[in-house]
C-alpha cells in the first residue's frame, strides 16, 4: 500500500504561529508565539513531517521568517517542508543546505516555469510544486492574484519537467473546516500520475480517512492546520489511525 502522511501545518507571520481564513491577511488567528515550540509539539505527537509556511515571505516575495524554519529543521528529527517567499535559486539552496527536506515552489512555478524546471532537474524529489487553486485556476502571490492557468494544466507541465510531488490547495476550502475537495485532488493525481498532498478543508478524522482511501491512486498525504489548533482533529489519534 502506498504511504499517506499527515503534515501538521505551521503558518508563520511576524514570528508567530498563525492561521488565516482563506488566505486573508486581515482574518488572522494567533495560535502560538513560537513556531519552533509548536513544531516540537507536533513531533512529540508522532509527526514524521511538518509543513511550514512563511506567510510574510509569500506576500513580500522574499524570505522573511526563514530563521524559525531553519531552527526547526536543525533541532528536530521530523522532516520539514517549507513554502512561502521562495523565488530564487539562492532561496532553494539556503533551505536545503540548512536541513530542510523539501522546498515548495508556488507562485514562481506559474510565473517562471523555466526556473521551476531548473530546480526540479537539480534537486529532484526535494522540490514540491504548490498548486493553489481558486475555482480550478492557480492563484499566486499569497493568493492575492489569480492566473489564467488551471491546476491540472500546470501540474501536467511540471510533471513533464520532473515534479514528483504536488501540494494542492483549494482556496475556497482553506481554514473553513468544510471538508477537502477530494474530487479535485484525485483528479490532479490522475492527470499527472504523481503524488498529491491535499491542503485545505480537513475538519475531522473522517476527512483524512476519505483522502487516505485514494492513497493507491496518488493521494499521498494531507496538510492539517486549523483542525488541529481548534482540537477538531487529535493529531496523535490521526497519526495512529491514518498516517502510514
mmCIF file of C-alpha atoms in Angstrom:
data_model
loop_
_atom_site.group_PDB
_atom_site.id
_atom_site.type_symbol
_atom_site.label_atom_id
_atom_site.label_comp_id
_atom_site.label_asym_id
_atom_site.label_seq_id
_atom_site.Cartn_x
_atom_site.Cartn_y
_atom_site.Cartn_z
ATOM 1 C CA UNK A 1 0.000 0.000 0.000
ATOM 2 C CA UNK A 2 1.235 3.485 -0.839
ATOM 3 C CA UNK A 3 2.189 5.796 2.007
ATOM 4 C CA UNK A 4 -0.086 8.523 3.304
ATOM 5 C CA UNK A 5 1.431 11.183 5.571
ATOM 6 C CA UNK A 6 -0.231 13.777 7.757
ATOM 7 C CA UNK A 7 1.530 17.148 7.685
ATOM 8 C CA UNK A 8 0.641 19.359 10.669
ATOM 9 C CA UNK A 9 0.886 22.949 9.451
ATOM 10 C CA UNK A 10 2.648 25.938 10.928
ATOM 11 C CA UNK A 11 1.976 29.266 9.221
ATOM 12 C CA UNK A 12 4.400 31.960 10.353
ATOM 13 C CA UNK A 13 3.640 35.669 10.372
ATOM 14 C CA UNK A 14 5.615 38.205 12.349
ATOM 15 C CA UNK A 15 7.475 35.338 14.012
ATOM 16 C CA UNK A 16 4.263 33.878 15.441
ATOM 17 C CA UNK A 17 2.268 30.771 14.622
ATOM 18 C CA UNK A 18 -0.994 31.904 12.976
ATOM 19 C CA UNK A 19 -3.839 30.800 10.707
ATOM 20 C CA UNK A 20 -5.525 32.924 8.059
ATOM 21 C CA UNK A 21 -9.047 32.392 6.766
ATOM 22 C CA UNK A 22 -8.940 31.636 3.019
ATOM 23 C CA UNK A 23 -5.536 33.320 2.872
ATOM 24 C CA UNK A 24 -6.955 36.674 4.010
ATOM 25 C CA UNK A 25 -4.236 38.581 5.876
ATOM 26 C CA UNK A 26 -6.946 40.572 7.690
ATOM 27 C CA UNK A 27 -8.516 37.404 9.118
ATOM 28 C CA UNK A 28 -5.752 36.089 11.322
ATOM 29 C CA UNK A 29 -5.811 33.986 14.495
ATOM 30 C CA UNK A 30 -2.618 33.626 16.533
ATOM 31 C CA UNK A 31 -2.129 30.123 17.948
ATOM 32 C CA UNK A 32 1.340 30.395 19.431
ATOM 33 C CA UNK A 33 4.302 32.708 19.964
ATOM 34 C CA UNK A 34 6.923 30.166 18.901
ATOM 35 C CA UNK A 35 6.739 28.246 15.611
ATOM 36 C CA UNK A 36 9.669 26.086 16.757
ATOM 37 C CA UNK A 37 7.947 25.079 20.006
ATOM 38 C CA UNK A 38 4.813 24.231 18.017
ATOM 39 C CA UNK A 39 6.878 22.073 15.642
ATOM 40 C CA UNK A 40 8.406 20.273 18.643
ATOM 41 C CA UNK A 41 4.903 19.580 19.978
ATOM 42 C CA UNK A 42 3.867 18.078 16.654
ATOM 43 C CA UNK A 43 6.977 15.916 16.561
ATOM 44 C CA UNK A 44 6.274 14.709 20.105
ATOM 45 C CA UNK A 45 2.772 13.696 18.975
ATOM 46 C CA UNK A 46 4.431 11.463 16.377
ATOM 47 C CA UNK A 47 4.512 13.561 13.195
ATOM 48 C CA UNK A 48 7.240 12.473 10.782
ATOM 49 C CA UNK A 49 6.722 15.562 8.567
ATOM 50 C CA UNK A 50 5.910 19.191 9.428
ATOM 51 C CA UNK A 51 4.652 21.746 6.915
ATOM 52 C CA UNK A 52 5.861 25.314 7.488
ATOM 53 C CA UNK A 53 4.839 28.408 5.543
ATOM 54 C CA UNK A 54 6.429 31.851 5.642
ATOM 55 C CA UNK A 55 3.287 33.982 5.173
ATOM 56 C CA UNK A 56 5.183 37.269 5.251
ATOM 57 C CA UNK A 57 7.535 35.800 2.670
ATOM 58 C CA UNK A 58 4.657 34.820 0.372
ATOM 59 C CA UNK A 59 3.356 38.371 0.454
ATOM 60 C CA UNK A 60 6.706 40.139 0.177
ATOM 61 C CA UNK A 61 8.153 37.688 -2.379
ATOM 62 C CA UNK A 62 11.300 37.013 -0.337
ATOM 63 C CA UNK A 63 12.366 35.029 2.742
ATOM 64 C CA UNK A 64 11.213 36.743 5.949
ATOM 65 C CA UNK A 65 10.655 34.129 8.686
ATOM 66 C CA UNK A 66 13.286 31.684 7.472
ATOM 67 C CA UNK A 67 15.209 31.666 10.789
ATOM 68 C CA UNK A 68 12.339 29.788 12.505
ATOM 69 C CA UNK A 69 12.130 27.197 9.725
ATOM 70 C CA UNK A 70 15.878 26.547 9.816
ATOM 71 C CA UNK A 71 15.879 26.355 13.622
ATOM 72 C CA UNK A 72 13.124 23.714 13.496
ATOM 73 C CA UNK A 73 14.984 21.785 10.780
ATOM 74 C CA UNK A 74 18.174 21.764 12.832
ATOM 75 C CA UNK A 75 16.631 20.978 16.219
ATOM 76 C CA UNK A 76 14.040 18.340 15.299
ATOM 77 C CA UNK A 77 14.239 14.885 13.763
ATOM 78 C CA UNK A 78 10.895 15.312 11.925
ATOM 79 C CA UNK A 79 11.271 16.255 8.279
ATOM 80 C CA UNK A 80 10.407 19.837 7.344
ATOM 81 C CA UNK A 81 8.841 21.080 4.123
ATOM 82 C CA UNK A 82 8.646 24.814 3.569
ATOM 83 C CA UNK A 83 6.815 27.226 1.294
ATOM 84 C CA UNK A 84 6.357 30.989 1.043
ATOM 85 C CA UNK A 85 8.676 33.608 -0.413
ATOM 86 C CA UNK A 86 10.893 31.159 -2.282
ATOM 87 C CA UNK A 87 11.743 32.937 -5.528
ATOM 88 C CA UNK A 88 15.427 32.326 -6.312
ATOM 89 C CA UNK A 89 17.968 29.520 -6.647
ATOM 90 C CA UNK A 90 19.661 31.014 -3.602
ATOM 91 C CA UNK A 91 16.427 30.638 -1.553
ATOM 92 C CA UNK A 92 16.121 26.975 -2.502
ATOM 93 C CA UNK A 93 19.786 26.229 -1.773
ATOM 94 C CA UNK A 94 19.630 28.116 1.541
ATOM 95 C CA UNK A 95 16.815 25.942 2.885
ATOM 96 C CA UNK A 96 18.133 22.624 1.584
ATOM 97 C CA UNK A 97 21.657 23.322 2.845
ATOM 98 C CA UNK A 98 20.242 24.156 6.289
ATOM 99 C CA UNK A 99 18.447 20.877 6.879
ATOM 100 C CA UNK A 100 15.039 21.440 5.283
ATOM 101 C CA UNK A 101 13.898 18.289 3.465
ATOM 102 C CA UNK A 102 11.555 19.689 0.839
ATOM 103 C CA UNK A 103 11.052 23.131 -0.676
ATOM 104 C CA UNK A 104 7.731 24.148 -2.194
ATOM 105 C CA UNK A 105 7.687 26.289 -5.323
ATOM 106 C CA UNK A 106 4.322 28.023 -5.694
ATOM 107 C CA UNK A 107 3.822 31.337 -7.497
ATOM 108 C CA UNK A 108 7.239 31.140 -9.130
ATOM 109 C CA UNK A 109 6.272 27.887 -10.897
ATOM 110 C CA UNK A 110 3.428 29.731 -12.641
ATOM 111 C CA UNK A 111 5.312 32.926 -13.419
ATOM 112 C CA UNK A 112 8.722 31.400 -14.223
ATOM 113 C CA UNK A 113 8.232 27.767 -15.281
ATOM 114 C CA UNK A 114 11.803 27.561 -16.619
ATOM 115 C CA UNK A 115 13.131 28.301 -13.135
ATOM 116 C CA UNK A 116 10.961 25.514 -11.692
ATOM 117 C CA UNK A 117 12.251 23.191 -14.419
ATOM 118 C CA UNK A 118 15.850 24.046 -13.497
ATOM 119 C CA UNK A 119 15.251 23.458 -9.759
ATOM 120 C CA UNK A 120 13.483 20.146 -10.426
ATOM 121 C CA UNK A 121 16.395 18.989 -12.579
ATOM 122 C CA UNK A 122 18.890 19.922 -9.884
ATOM 123 C CA UNK A 123 17.124 18.870 -6.661
ATOM 124 C CA UNK A 124 14.566 16.320 -7.912
ATOM 125 C CA UNK A 125 12.272 14.990 -5.147
ATOM 126 C CA UNK A 126 13.410 17.722 -2.749
ATOM 127 C CA UNK A 127 11.214 20.138 -4.717
ATOM 128 C CA UNK A 128 7.418 20.093 -4.470
ATOM 129 C CA UNK A 129 5.152 22.193 -6.651
ATOM 130 C CA UNK A 130 2.409 24.045 -4.799
ATOM 131 C CA UNK A 131 -0.796 24.404 -6.780
ATOM 132 C CA UNK A 132 -3.187 26.756 -5.007
ATOM 133 C CA UNK A 133 -6.426 26.920 -6.954
ATOM 134 C CA UNK A 134 -9.433 29.199 -6.937
ATOM 135 C CA UNK A 135 -12.262 27.621 -8.972
ATOM 136 C CA UNK A 136 -9.705 25.442 -10.729
ATOM 137 C CA UNK A 137 -7.313 28.271 -11.669
ATOM 138 C CA UNK A 138 -3.942 28.731 -9.987
ATOM 139 C CA UNK A 139 -3.645 31.690 -7.596
ATOM 140 C CA UNK A 140 -0.314 33.437 -6.999
ATOM 141 C CA UNK A 141 1.454 35.942 -4.708
ATOM 142 C CA UNK A 142 -0.028 34.895 -1.381
ATOM 143 C CA UNK A 143 -3.327 34.148 -3.187
ATOM 144 C CA UNK A 144 -3.751 37.824 -3.938
ATOM 145 C CA UNK A 145 -3.995 37.253 -7.718
ATOM 146 C CA UNK A 146 -5.463 34.524 -9.919
ATOM 147 C CA UNK A 147 -3.627 33.342 -13.049
ATOM 148 C CA UNK A 148 -5.090 32.056 -16.324
ATOM 149 C CA UNK A 149 -3.611 28.571 -15.871
ATOM 150 C CA UNK A 150 -5.602 25.657 -14.455
ATOM 151 C CA UNK A 151 -4.098 23.491 -11.712
ATOM 152 C CA UNK A 152 -4.306 20.423 -13.958
ATOM 153 C CA UNK A 153 -2.535 22.158 -16.883
ATOM 154 C CA UNK A 154 0.284 23.404 -14.665
ATOM 155 C CA UNK A 155 0.501 20.043 -12.911
ATOM 156 C CA UNK A 156 0.934 18.177 -16.179
ATOM 157 C CA UNK A 157 3.575 20.636 -17.363
ATOM 158 C CA UNK A 158 5.534 20.356 -14.094
ATOM 159 C CA UNK A 159 5.259 16.540 -14.148
ATOM 160 C CA UNK A 160 6.906 16.640 -17.579
ATOM 161 C CA UNK A 161 9.662 18.762 -16.013
ATOM 162 C CA UNK A 162 10.268 16.095 -13.365
ATOM 163 C CA UNK A 163 7.994 17.042 -10.455
ATOM 164 C CA UNK A 164 7.149 14.032 -8.286
ATOM 165 C CA UNK A 165 5.129 15.772 -5.557
ATOM 166 C CA UNK A 166 2.356 18.349 -5.710
ATOM 167 C CA UNK A 167 0.616 20.178 -2.896
ATOM 168 C CA UNK A 168 -2.912 21.066 -3.907
ATOM 169 C CA UNK A 169 -4.892 23.715 -2.042
ATOM 170 C CA UNK A 170 -8.483 24.589 -2.837
ATOM 171 C CA UNK A 171 -8.535 28.181 -1.540
ATOM 172 C CA UNK A 172 -12.306 28.107 -1.060
ATOM 173 C CA UNK A 173 -11.789 25.320 1.491
ATOM 174 C CA UNK A 174 -8.802 26.763 3.336
ATOM 175 C CA UNK A 175 -9.408 27.402 7.031
ATOM 176 C CA UNK A 176 -13.145 26.792 6.570
ATOM 177 C CA UNK A 177 -13.223 23.303 8.155
ATOM 178 C CA UNK A 178 -15.718 22.321 5.457
ATOM 179 C CA UNK A 179 -14.048 19.158 4.172
ATOM 180 C CA UNK A 180 -11.403 18.821 1.428
ATOM 181 C CA UNK A 181 -12.127 18.905 -2.304
ATOM 182 C CA UNK A 182 -11.464 15.182 -2.747
ATOM 183 C CA UNK A 183 -12.621 15.156 -6.370
ATOM 184 C CA UNK A 184 -10.168 17.871 -7.475
ATOM 185 C CA UNK A 185 -7.315 16.255 -5.525
ATOM 186 C CA UNK A 186 -7.771 12.781 -7.003
ATOM 187 C CA UNK A 187 -8.317 14.318 -10.468
ATOM 188 C CA UNK A 188 -4.934 16.062 -10.228
ATOM 189 C CA UNK A 189 -3.239 12.839 -9.089
ATOM 190 C CA UNK A 190 -4.772 11.008 -12.044
ATOM 191 C CA UNK A 191 -3.913 13.743 -14.570
ATOM 192 C CA UNK A 192 -0.267 13.984 -13.503
ATOM 193 C CA UNK A 193 0.410 10.403 -12.432
ATOM 194 C CA UNK A 194 2.321 11.853 -9.445
ATOM 195 C CA UNK A 195 1.875 12.207 -5.691
ATOM 196 C CA UNK A 196 -0.552 14.854 -4.482
ATOM 197 C CA UNK A 197 -0.692 16.157 -0.921
ATOM 198 C CA UNK A 198 -4.069 17.664 -0.064
ATOM 199 C CA UNK A 199 -4.282 21.005 1.697
ATOM 200 C CA UNK A 200 -7.306 22.924 2.942
ATOM 201 C CA UNK A 201 -10.619 21.947 4.449
ATOM 202 C CA UNK A 202 -9.740 18.977 6.671
ATOM 203 C CA UNK A 203 -12.093 19.263 9.644
ATOM 204 C CA UNK A 204 -12.302 15.790 11.151
ATOM 205 C CA UNK A 205 -10.680 12.380 11.235
ATOM 206 C CA UNK A 206 -13.098 11.046 8.615
ATOM 207 C CA UNK A 207 -11.813 13.631 6.095
ATOM 208 C CA UNK A 208 -8.340 12.164 6.494
ATOM 209 C CA UNK A 209 -9.659 8.617 6.145
ATOM 210 C CA UNK A 210 -11.513 9.602 2.966
ATOM 211 C CA UNK A 211 -8.352 11.091 1.453
ATOM 212 C CA UNK A 212 -6.266 8.092 2.544
ATOM 213 C CA UNK A 213 -8.736 5.854 0.690
ATOM 214 C CA UNK A 214 -7.151 7.213 -2.523
ATOM 215 C CA UNK A 215 -3.551 6.597 -1.431
ATOM 216 C CA UNK A 216 -3.017 3.969 -4.162
ATOM 217 C CA UNK A 217 -4.203 6.483 -6.774
ATOM 218 C CA UNK A 218 -1.573 9.050 -5.829
ATOM 219 C CA UNK A 219 -3.126 10.942 -2.897
ATOM 220 C CA UNK A 220 -0.046 10.837 -0.679
ATOM 221 C CA UNK A 221 -0.981 12.918 2.337
ATOM 222 C CA UNK A 222 -2.832 15.825 3.864
ATOM 223 C CA UNK A 223 -1.789 19.099 5.433
ATOM 224 C CA UNK A 224 -3.822 19.839 8.535
ATOM 225 C CA UNK A 225 -3.772 23.199 10.288
ATOM 226 C CA UNK A 226 -6.850 24.779 11.817
ATOM 227 C CA UNK A 227 -8.482 21.436 12.675
ATOM 228 C CA UNK A 228 -5.523 20.584 14.925
ATOM 229 C CA UNK A 229 -5.393 24.025 16.562
ATOM 230 C CA UNK A 230 -9.130 24.031 17.284
ATOM 231 C CA UNK A 231 -8.900 20.406 18.508
ATOM 232 C CA UNK A 232 -11.324 19.084 15.900
ATOM 233 C CA UNK A 233 -8.619 16.607 14.925
ATOM 234 C CA UNK A 234 -6.474 14.905 17.562
ATOM 235 C CA UNK A 235 -3.080 14.735 15.864
ATOM 236 C CA UNK A 236 -1.854 11.744 17.854
ATOM 237 C CA UNK A 237 -5.010 9.760 17.061
ATOM 238 C CA UNK A 238 -4.900 10.752 13.376
ATOM 239 C CA UNK A 239 -1.263 9.714 13.094
ATOM 240 C CA UNK A 240 -2.042 6.352 14.678
ATOM 241 C CA UNK A 241 -5.148 5.613 12.622
ATOM 242 C CA UNK A 242 -4.352 7.142 9.225
ATOM 243 C CA UNK A 243 -0.657 8.000 8.763
ATOM 244 C CA UNK A 244 1.277 5.002 7.466
#
